[in-house]
Amino acid sequence: MKQANAKAPDQTGAQSCTITASRQQQQLEIAVSGDWVLDKQLPTLDVVLAQIESDKAISSLRFSTAALGRWDSMLVTELIKLIDCASRKGITVDKTSLPASIQGLLTLVSAVPERVDAHRGQMHTSWSRALVVSTGKAIQHSKEMLIFVGEMVVSTFATIRGQAHFRRQDLWLYIQECGPSALPIVTLISLLVGLILAFVGAVQLSLFGAQIYIANLVSLGMTREMGGLMTAIIMSGRTGAAYAAQIGTMHVNSEIDALKTMNLDPMAFLVLPRMLALIIIMPLLCLYADLMGIIGGGFVTVNFFDVSLTEYLDRTASAVKMKDFIIGFVKCSVFGILIALSGCMRGMQCGRSASAVGDAGTSAVVTAIVFIVVADSVMTIICNRLGI
């Protein structure tokens, strides 16, 4: 705003004040009638609004647009603020002097009021209500998982009987994607896990001069637990999320609906090949991870402790039995089923938006890791109780 011109009182004793406003090459004169006196230095719009709110003598508000040139939405925004302020105070607003286009915009604003629920309010929920809601969601997720597993079992038997369309070339493609393509990251993680196991074990074993048993610790730890577990976690983040994103994108693009229209079972066509690929490739990746972990542990043991390579290999061969490898293979096969189920289930449950695809991928990883940890704990307890 540039200036304010105060006029002398009229015959009725009321005072008149003219405000000249400038907003980005737009000028607007606002004439306010009533017993209201402004300072010679014209205030900003916020100050004018504050004075209108505080002064009870103002009776009417009109606009003089004689010097109005080009205008934009900023002018309409400020007019809305002034009109709203005047309406709250019960002040009469004369809009007849405004251009027809501005009057039309103001009419449209008043004709379409703001939605009451447009702004999301902060909700305070008690812990008991949150517990009930969480329990209900858990029950609903359990039902959805059971339904998905049931459909998967039915599709598997239908495929075995030759009643479902199963593409063998897709199976080999998925085996290549989740097998050889995953070797670099599995190699890196397995080597590091072997190094960590060797260093952690050596800290305690060196206190008793038993560094030779580092080989036992690393080999048994990798074959029975860490090899399969770390491989499963890697594959859940790499392959499980990819499965959820692929199927979720197909769901968004209505490709799954198209498969149903062509009388193709999506479970047999999309889910079963991915699950079989993980079941086949996970034990092989587990064996490879065991080998890399033992190599990493041997590197630490031979180079940093008083143990020769021959002694390390001899202790490894005497410590690891065939049952240890079998336990690791069985665990990895179960992990493969859980990863495929989590990824494909979240993909099939995906909503029809881009953000839903990302949520499906995140949920697939979280679900797979939870299932993996729980299944590994259960199988470890079973092996312990059976004495194997």
Short mmCIF file of C-alpha atoms in Angstrom, two decimals:
data_model
loop_
_atom_site.label_atom_id
_atom_site.label_comp_id
_atom_site.label_asym_id
_atom_site.label_seq_id
_atom_site.Cartn_x
_atom_site.Cartn_y
_atom_site.Cartn_z
CA MET A 1 0.00 0.00 0.00
CA LYS A 2 1.24 3.43 -0.89
CA GLN A 3 -0.70 6.22 0.79
CA ALA A 4 -3.80 7.20 2.76
CA ASN A 5 -5.80 10.41 2.28
CA ALA A 6 -7.99 11.46 5.24
CA LYS A 7 -10.99 13.67 4.44
CA ALA A 8 -12.75 16.16 6.67
CA PRO A 9 -15.91 15.15 8.51
CA ASP A 10 -19.17 15.48 6.54
CA GLN A 11 -22.37 17.17 7.69
CA THR A 12 -23.55 14.11 9.62
CA GLY A 13 -20.49 14.15 11.79
CA ALA A 14 -19.14 10.93 10.31
CA GLN A 15 -15.63 10.82 9.00
CA SER A 16 -14.63 9.37 5.64
CA CYS A 17 -11.27 7.79 4.81
CA THR A 18 -9.94 6.67 1.44
CA ILE A 19 -7.35 3.88 1.25
CA THR A 20 -5.21 3.48 -1.85
CA ALA A 21 -3.77 -0.08 -2.17
CA SER A 22 -1.15 -1.44 -4.56
CA ARG A 23 -0.58 -5.19 -5.15
CA GLN A 24 1.67 -6.16 -8.08
CA GLN A 25 0.54 -3.55 -10.66
CA GLN A 26 -3.00 -3.52 -9.28
CA GLN A 27 -4.53 -0.55 -7.45
CA LEU A 28 -7.67 -0.55 -5.37
CA GLU A 29 -9.34 2.21 -3.41
CA ILE A 30 -11.33 1.14 -0.39
CA ALA A 31 -13.61 3.86 1.04
CA VAL A 32 -14.73 3.19 4.59
CA SER A 33 -17.55 5.30 6.04
CA GLY A 34 -17.91 5.86 9.76
CA ASP A 35 -16.13 7.40 12.68
CA TRP A 36 -12.76 5.89 11.76
CA VAL A 37 -9.51 7.79 11.45
CA LEU A 38 -6.38 6.17 9.97
CA ASP A 39 -2.83 7.29 10.36
CA LYS A 40 -1.30 9.15 7.45
CA GLN A 41 1.01 6.16 6.78
CA LEU A 42 -1.31 3.52 5.30
CA PRO A 43 -1.04 0.21 7.18
CA THR A 44 -0.88 -3.24 5.70
CA LEU A 45 -3.96 -5.36 5.08
CA ASP A 46 -3.51 -7.23 8.35
CA VAL A 47 -3.50 -3.96 10.28
CA VAL A 48 -6.60 -2.76 8.41
CA LEU A 49 -8.38 -6.00 9.26
CA ALA A 50 -7.36 -5.63 12.88
CA GLN A 51 -8.73 -2.06 12.99
CA ILE A 52 -12.01 -3.16 11.39
CA GLU A 53 -12.29 -5.88 14.01
CA SER A 54 -11.62 -3.50 16.89
CA ASP A 55 -13.55 -0.38 15.75
CA LYS A 56 -17.30 -0.71 16.35
CA ALA A 57 -18.16 2.63 14.68
CA ILE A 58 -17.65 1.34 11.12
CA SER A 59 -21.04 0.86 9.44
CA SER A 60 -20.35 0.21 5.75
CA LEU A 61 -17.61 -0.81 3.38
CA ARG A 62 -17.42 0.04 -0.30
CA PHE A 63 -14.76 -0.20 -2.96
CA SER A 64 -13.63 2.48 -5.40
CA THR A 65 -11.97 0.95 -8.48
CA ALA A 66 -11.40 4.06 -10.55
CA ALA A 67 -7.62 3.52 -10.62
CA LEU A 68 -7.80 -0.27 -10.90
CA GLY A 69 -5.63 -1.65 -13.70
CA ARG A 70 -4.44 -5.22 -14.18
CA TRP A 71 -5.34 -7.59 -11.37
CA ASP A 72 -4.85 -11.23 -10.46
CA SER A 73 -6.01 -13.74 -7.87
CA MET A 74 -4.16 -11.91 -5.10
CA LEU A 75 -6.67 -9.07 -5.37
CA VAL A 76 -9.60 -11.47 -5.05
CA THR A 77 -7.95 -13.14 -2.08
CA GLU A 78 -7.59 -9.83 -0.24
CA LEU A 79 -11.16 -8.86 -1.10
CA ILE A 80 -12.40 -12.13 0.37
CA LYS A 81 -10.51 -11.42 3.58
CA LEU A 82 -12.01 -7.94 3.82
CA ILE A 83 -15.55 -9.15 3.05
CA ASP A 84 -15.30 -12.00 5.55
CA CYS A 85 -14.05 -9.64 8.22
CA ALA A 86 -16.88 -7.18 7.50
CA SER A 87 -19.49 -9.95 7.53
CA ARG A 88 -18.37 -11.14 10.95
CA LYS A 89 -18.69 -7.59 12.27
CA GLY A 90 -22.09 -7.03 10.65
CA ILE A 91 -20.75 -4.31 8.36
CA THR A 92 -22.60 -3.64 5.10
CA VAL A 93 -20.43 -4.41 2.04
CA ASP A 94 -21.14 -2.68 -1.27
CA LYS A 95 -19.64 -4.69 -4.15
CA THR A 96 -21.48 -2.96 -7.00
CA SER A 97 -18.48 -0.81 -7.91
CA LEU A 98 -16.26 -3.84 -8.50
CA PRO A 99 -15.73 -5.16 -12.05
CA ALA A 100 -18.18 -7.83 -13.20
CA SER A 101 -15.46 -10.48 -13.38
CA ILE A 102 -14.45 -9.92 -9.77
CA GLN A 103 -18.08 -9.95 -8.67
CA GLY A 104 -18.54 -13.27 -10.46
CA LEU A 105 -15.55 -14.81 -8.66
CA LEU A 106 -16.79 -13.55 -5.30
CA THR A 107 -20.25 -14.95 -6.02
CA LEU A 108 -18.72 -18.30 -6.90
CA VAL A 109 -16.72 -18.33 -3.67
CA SER A 110 -19.80 -17.65 -1.59
CA ALA A 111 -21.91 -20.16 -3.57
CA VAL A 112 -19.46 -23.04 -2.97
CA PRO A 113 -18.49 -22.91 0.70
CA GLU A 114 -15.47 -24.69 2.09
CA ARG A 115 -16.05 -28.26 3.22
CA VAL A 116 -16.22 -28.62 6.95
CA ASP A 117 -14.16 -31.82 6.92
CA ALA A 118 -11.61 -30.56 4.39
CA HIS A 119 -8.94 -30.21 7.06
CA ARG A 120 -7.92 -33.33 8.89
CA GLY A 121 -8.13 -32.85 12.61
CA GLN A 122 -5.98 -34.49 15.19
CA MET A 123 -7.72 -37.47 16.72
CA HIS A 124 -7.05 -38.63 20.25
CA THR A 125 -7.71 -42.34 20.72
CA SER A 126 -7.54 -44.10 24.05
CA TRP A 127 -5.23 -47.06 24.47
CA SER A 128 -8.17 -49.43 24.91
CA ARG A 129 -9.74 -48.27 21.65
CA ALA A 130 -6.39 -48.54 19.88
CA LEU A 131 -5.98 -52.08 21.23
CA VAL A 132 -9.43 -53.08 19.97
CA VAL A 133 -8.72 -51.59 16.54
CA SER A 134 -5.32 -53.30 16.33
CA THR A 135 -6.84 -56.64 17.32
CA GLY A 136 -9.53 -56.28 14.70
CA LYS A 137 -6.96 -55.48 12.02
CA ALA A 138 -4.85 -58.49 13.07
CA ILE A 139 -7.87 -60.78 12.84
CA GLN A 140 -8.76 -59.34 9.43
CA HIS A 141 -5.20 -59.80 8.14
CA SER A 142 -5.19 -63.38 9.44
CA LYS A 143 -8.42 -64.13 7.58
CA GLU A 144 -7.03 -62.63 4.37
CA MET A 145 -3.85 -64.67 4.72
CA LEU A 146 -5.80 -67.90 5.28
CA ILE A 147 -7.98 -67.17 2.26
CA PHE A 148 -4.89 -66.51 0.14
CA VAL A 149 -3.18 -69.70 1.31
CA GLY A 150 -6.35 -71.69 0.60
CA GLU A 151 -6.59 -70.28 -2.92
CA MET A 152 -2.91 -71.06 -3.43
CA VAL A 153 -3.39 -74.69 -2.36
CA VAL A 154 -6.41 -75.08 -4.64
CA SER A 155 -4.49 -73.60 -7.58
CA THR A 156 -1.52 -75.90 -6.87
CA PHE A 157 -3.69 -79.04 -7.03
CA ALA A 158 -5.44 -77.70 -10.14
CA THR A 159 -2.04 -77.20 -11.78
CA ILE A 160 -0.94 -80.72 -10.84
CA ARG A 161 -4.11 -82.12 -12.42
CA GLY A 162 -3.52 -80.01 -15.53
CA GLN A 163 -6.61 -77.85 -15.00
CA ALA A 164 -4.71 -74.55 -14.69
CA HIS A 165 -2.53 -72.66 -17.12
CA PHE A 166 1.08 -72.83 -15.90
CA ARG A 167 3.93 -71.35 -17.96
CA ARG A 168 7.18 -73.28 -17.47
CA GLN A 169 9.22 -70.58 -19.21
CA ASP A 170 8.09 -68.13 -16.54
CA LEU A 171 9.41 -70.49 -13.87
CA TRP A 172 12.91 -70.51 -15.39
CA LEU A 173 12.81 -66.73 -15.77
CA TYR A 174 11.95 -66.27 -12.09
CA ILE A 175 14.66 -68.76 -11.09
CA GLN A 176 17.21 -66.67 -12.98
CA GLU A 177 15.94 -63.42 -11.40
CA CYS A 178 16.03 -64.66 -7.81
CA GLY A 179 19.04 -66.98 -8.21
CA PRO A 180 22.11 -65.92 -10.21
CA SER A 181 21.09 -62.27 -10.09
CA ALA A 182 21.18 -62.38 -6.28
CA LEU A 183 24.66 -63.89 -6.00
CA PRO A 184 26.59 -60.58 -5.62
CA ILE A 185 24.62 -59.32 -2.63
CA VAL A 186 24.49 -62.79 -1.03
CA THR A 187 28.26 -63.11 -1.46
CA LEU A 188 28.95 -59.77 0.20
CA ILE A 189 26.60 -60.26 3.14
CA SER A 190 27.67 -63.87 3.79
CA LEU A 191 31.38 -62.98 3.79
CA LEU A 192 30.76 -60.16 6.25
CA VAL A 193 28.64 -62.37 8.50
CA GLY A 194 31.41 -64.97 8.54
CA LEU A 195 33.96 -62.30 9.42
CA ILE A 196 31.77 -61.02 12.24
CA LEU A 197 31.17 -64.48 13.68
CA ALA A 198 34.91 -65.20 13.63
CA PHE A 199 35.81 -61.94 15.36
CA VAL A 200 33.06 -62.25 17.97
CA GLY A 201 34.00 -65.85 18.78
CA ALA A 202 37.71 -65.14 18.83
CA VAL A 203 37.33 -62.45 21.51
CA GLN A 204 36.07 -64.99 24.01
CA LEU A 205 37.88 -68.11 22.81
CA SER A 206 41.26 -66.37 22.84
CA LEU A 207 40.90 -65.87 26.60
CA PHE A 208 41.21 -69.66 27.00
CA GLY A 209 43.68 -70.23 24.16
CA ALA A 210 40.99 -72.05 22.16
CA GLN A 211 41.23 -70.17 18.87
CA ILE A 212 41.05 -73.47 17.02
CA TYR A 213 37.36 -73.68 17.89
CA ILE A 214 36.61 -70.56 15.87
CA ALA A 215 36.13 -72.92 12.92
CA ASN A 216 33.45 -74.84 14.85
CA LEU A 217 31.63 -71.64 15.75
CA VAL A 218 31.65 -70.21 12.24
CA SER A 219 30.79 -73.43 10.39
CA LEU A 220 27.94 -74.46 12.71
CA GLY A 221 26.61 -70.92 12.98
CA MET A 222 26.52 -70.47 9.21
CA THR A 223 25.11 -73.88 8.26
CA ARG A 224 22.41 -74.11 10.91
CA GLU A 225 21.30 -70.51 11.39
CA MET A 226 23.01 -67.48 9.93
CA GLY A 227 23.44 -68.64 6.35
CA GLY A 228 19.78 -69.39 5.77
CA LEU A 229 18.51 -66.53 7.92
CA MET A 230 20.61 -63.82 6.27
CA THR A 231 19.82 -65.18 2.81
CA ALA A 232 16.11 -65.11 3.61
CA ILE A 233 16.26 -61.52 4.86
CA ILE A 234 18.17 -60.47 1.74
CA MET A 235 15.65 -62.18 -0.52
CA SER A 236 12.69 -60.71 1.34
CA GLY A 237 14.00 -57.20 0.70
CA ARG A 238 15.11 -57.93 -2.84
CA THR A 239 12.69 -60.47 -4.30
CA GLY A 240 9.67 -60.26 -1.99
CA ALA A 241 9.32 -56.51 -2.51
CA ALA A 242 9.79 -56.98 -6.27
CA TYR A 243 7.01 -59.57 -6.39
CA ALA A 244 4.66 -57.25 -4.47
CA ALA A 245 5.47 -54.32 -6.77
CA GLN A 246 5.07 -56.37 -9.96
CA ILE A 247 1.73 -57.91 -9.03
CA GLY A 248 0.55 -54.66 -7.46
CA THR A 249 1.29 -52.76 -10.67
CA MET A 250 -0.59 -55.40 -12.66
CA HIS A 251 -3.50 -54.93 -10.26
CA VAL A 252 -3.41 -51.15 -10.77
CA ASN A 253 -3.35 -51.56 -14.56
CA SER A 254 -6.27 -54.05 -14.42
CA GLU A 255 -4.09 -56.79 -15.92
CA ILE A 256 -5.24 -59.26 -13.26
CA ASP A 257 -8.86 -58.50 -14.18
CA ALA A 258 -7.93 -59.19 -17.79
CA LEU A 259 -6.49 -62.59 -16.81
CA LYS A 260 -9.74 -63.46 -15.04
CA THR A 261 -11.69 -62.35 -18.11
CA MET A 262 -9.61 -64.74 -20.24
CA ASN A 263 -10.40 -67.55 -17.76
CA LEU A 264 -6.80 -67.68 -16.48
CA ASP A 265 -6.27 -68.28 -12.77
CA PRO A 266 -4.01 -65.46 -11.47
CA MET A 267 -2.83 -67.69 -8.62
CA ALA A 268 -1.54 -70.37 -10.98
CA PHE A 269 -0.37 -67.91 -13.62
CA LEU A 270 1.39 -65.37 -11.38
CA VAL A 271 1.88 -66.67 -7.84
CA LEU A 272 2.74 -70.35 -8.29
CA PRO A 273 5.78 -69.86 -10.61
CA ARG A 274 7.25 -67.27 -8.24
CA MET A 275 6.76 -69.49 -5.23
CA LEU A 276 8.28 -72.55 -6.92
CA ALA A 277 11.25 -70.47 -8.04
CA LEU A 278 12.00 -69.37 -4.48
CA ILE A 279 11.48 -72.88 -3.08
CA ILE A 280 13.96 -74.28 -5.61
CA ILE A 281 16.59 -71.57 -5.42
CA MET A 282 16.62 -70.77 -1.67
CA PRO A 283 18.40 -74.01 -0.57
CA LEU A 284 21.05 -73.48 -3.26
CA LEU A 285 21.56 -69.89 -2.14
CA CYS A 286 21.77 -71.13 1.44
CA LEU A 287 24.52 -73.59 0.50
CA TYR A 288 26.39 -70.81 -1.31
CA ALA A 289 25.96 -68.47 1.66
CA ASP A 290 27.32 -71.15 4.01
CA LEU A 291 30.39 -71.54 1.82
CA MET A 292 31.01 -67.79 1.66
CA GLY A 293 30.56 -67.44 5.43
CA ILE A 294 33.04 -70.24 6.13
CA ILE A 295 35.51 -68.62 3.72
CA GLY A 296 35.11 -65.27 5.50
CA GLY A 297 35.63 -66.88 8.90
CA GLY A 298 38.67 -68.73 7.60
CA PHE A 299 40.18 -65.49 6.31
CA VAL A 300 39.96 -63.93 9.76
CA THR A 301 41.09 -67.04 11.62
CA VAL A 302 44.12 -67.74 9.44
CA ASN A 303 45.35 -64.14 9.11
CA PHE A 304 44.69 -62.75 12.60
CA PHE A 305 45.01 -65.74 14.90
CA ASP A 306 47.49 -68.55 15.37
CA VAL A 307 45.56 -71.10 13.30
CA SER A 308 46.71 -72.58 9.98
CA LEU A 309 44.46 -73.13 6.99
CA THR A 310 44.80 -76.91 7.30
CA GLU A 311 43.70 -76.83 10.94
CA TYR A 312 40.77 -74.56 10.10
CA LEU A 313 39.54 -76.85 7.31
CA ASP A 314 40.01 -79.96 9.47
CA ARG A 315 38.02 -78.51 12.37
CA THR A 316 35.29 -77.37 9.97
CA ALA A 317 34.98 -80.82 8.40
CA SER A 318 34.80 -82.51 11.80
CA ALA A 319 32.28 -80.03 13.23
CA VAL A 320 29.73 -79.90 10.42
CA LYS A 321 27.55 -82.95 9.76
CA MET A 322 25.08 -83.69 6.99
CA LYS A 323 22.16 -83.05 9.35
CA ASP A 324 23.36 -79.46 9.81
CA PHE A 325 23.17 -78.84 6.08
CA ILE A 326 19.76 -80.53 5.90
CA ILE A 327 18.41 -78.33 8.68
CA GLY A 328 19.62 -75.26 6.84
CA PHE A 329 18.09 -76.48 3.58
CA VAL A 330 14.71 -77.15 5.22
CA LYS A 331 14.70 -73.75 6.88
CA CYS A 332 15.54 -71.99 3.64
CA SER A 333 12.78 -73.83 1.78
CA VAL A 334 10.28 -72.71 4.41
CA PHE A 335 11.66 -69.18 4.21
CA GLY A 336 11.21 -69.23 0.44
CA ILE A 337 7.55 -70.17 0.81
CA LEU A 338 7.00 -67.39 3.36
CA ILE A 339 8.74 -64.78 1.20
CA ALA A 340 6.74 -65.73 -1.88
CA LEU A 341 3.48 -65.79 0.07
CA SER A 342 4.14 -62.39 1.64
CA GLY A 343 5.18 -60.71 -1.59
CA CYS A 344 2.43 -62.17 -3.76
CA MET A 345 -0.27 -61.72 -1.11
CA ARG A 346 0.53 -58.05 -0.61
CA GLY A 347 0.65 -57.59 -4.36
CA MET A 348 -2.78 -59.16 -4.83
CA GLN A 349 -4.16 -57.00 -2.00
CA CYS A 350 -2.70 -53.81 -3.49
CA GLY A 351 -4.98 -50.84 -4.08
CA ARG A 352 -5.40 -49.08 -7.39
CA SER A 353 -2.96 -46.18 -6.96
CA ALA A 354 0.74 -45.51 -7.30
CA SER A 355 1.19 -45.00 -3.56
CA ALA A 356 -0.56 -48.32 -2.89
CA VAL A 357 2.15 -50.12 -4.88
CA GLY A 358 4.84 -48.66 -2.62
CA ASP A 359 2.83 -49.55 0.47
CA ALA A 360 2.45 -53.11 -0.83
CA GLY A 361 6.22 -53.44 -1.28
CA THR A 362 6.92 -52.13 2.22
CA SER A 363 4.27 -54.35 3.77
CA ALA A 364 5.63 -57.38 1.91
CA VAL A 365 9.12 -56.88 3.34
CA VAL A 366 7.87 -56.34 6.90
CA THR A 367 5.51 -59.31 6.74
CA ALA A 368 8.18 -61.60 5.29
CA ILE A 369 10.79 -60.68 7.92
CA VAL A 370 8.30 -61.22 10.76
CA PHE A 371 7.30 -64.61 9.34
CA ILE A 372 10.94 -65.58 8.84
CA VAL A 373 11.97 -64.74 12.40
CA VAL A 374 8.96 -66.50 13.92
CA ALA A 375 9.41 -69.60 11.71
CA ASP A 376 13.13 -69.75 12.45
CA SER A 377 12.48 -69.56 16.19
CA VAL A 378 9.86 -72.32 16.03
CA MET A 379 12.07 -74.62 13.93
CA THR A 380 15.05 -74.01 16.22
CA ILE A 381 13.00 -74.94 19.27
CA ILE A 382 11.75 -78.08 17.51
CA CYS A 383 15.28 -79.12 16.57
CA ASN A 384 16.42 -78.51 20.13
CA ARG A 385 13.60 -80.60 21.59
CA LEU A 386 14.30 -83.43 19.10
CA GLY A 387 18.01 -83.30 19.90
CA ILE A 388 19.17 -82.59 16.35
#
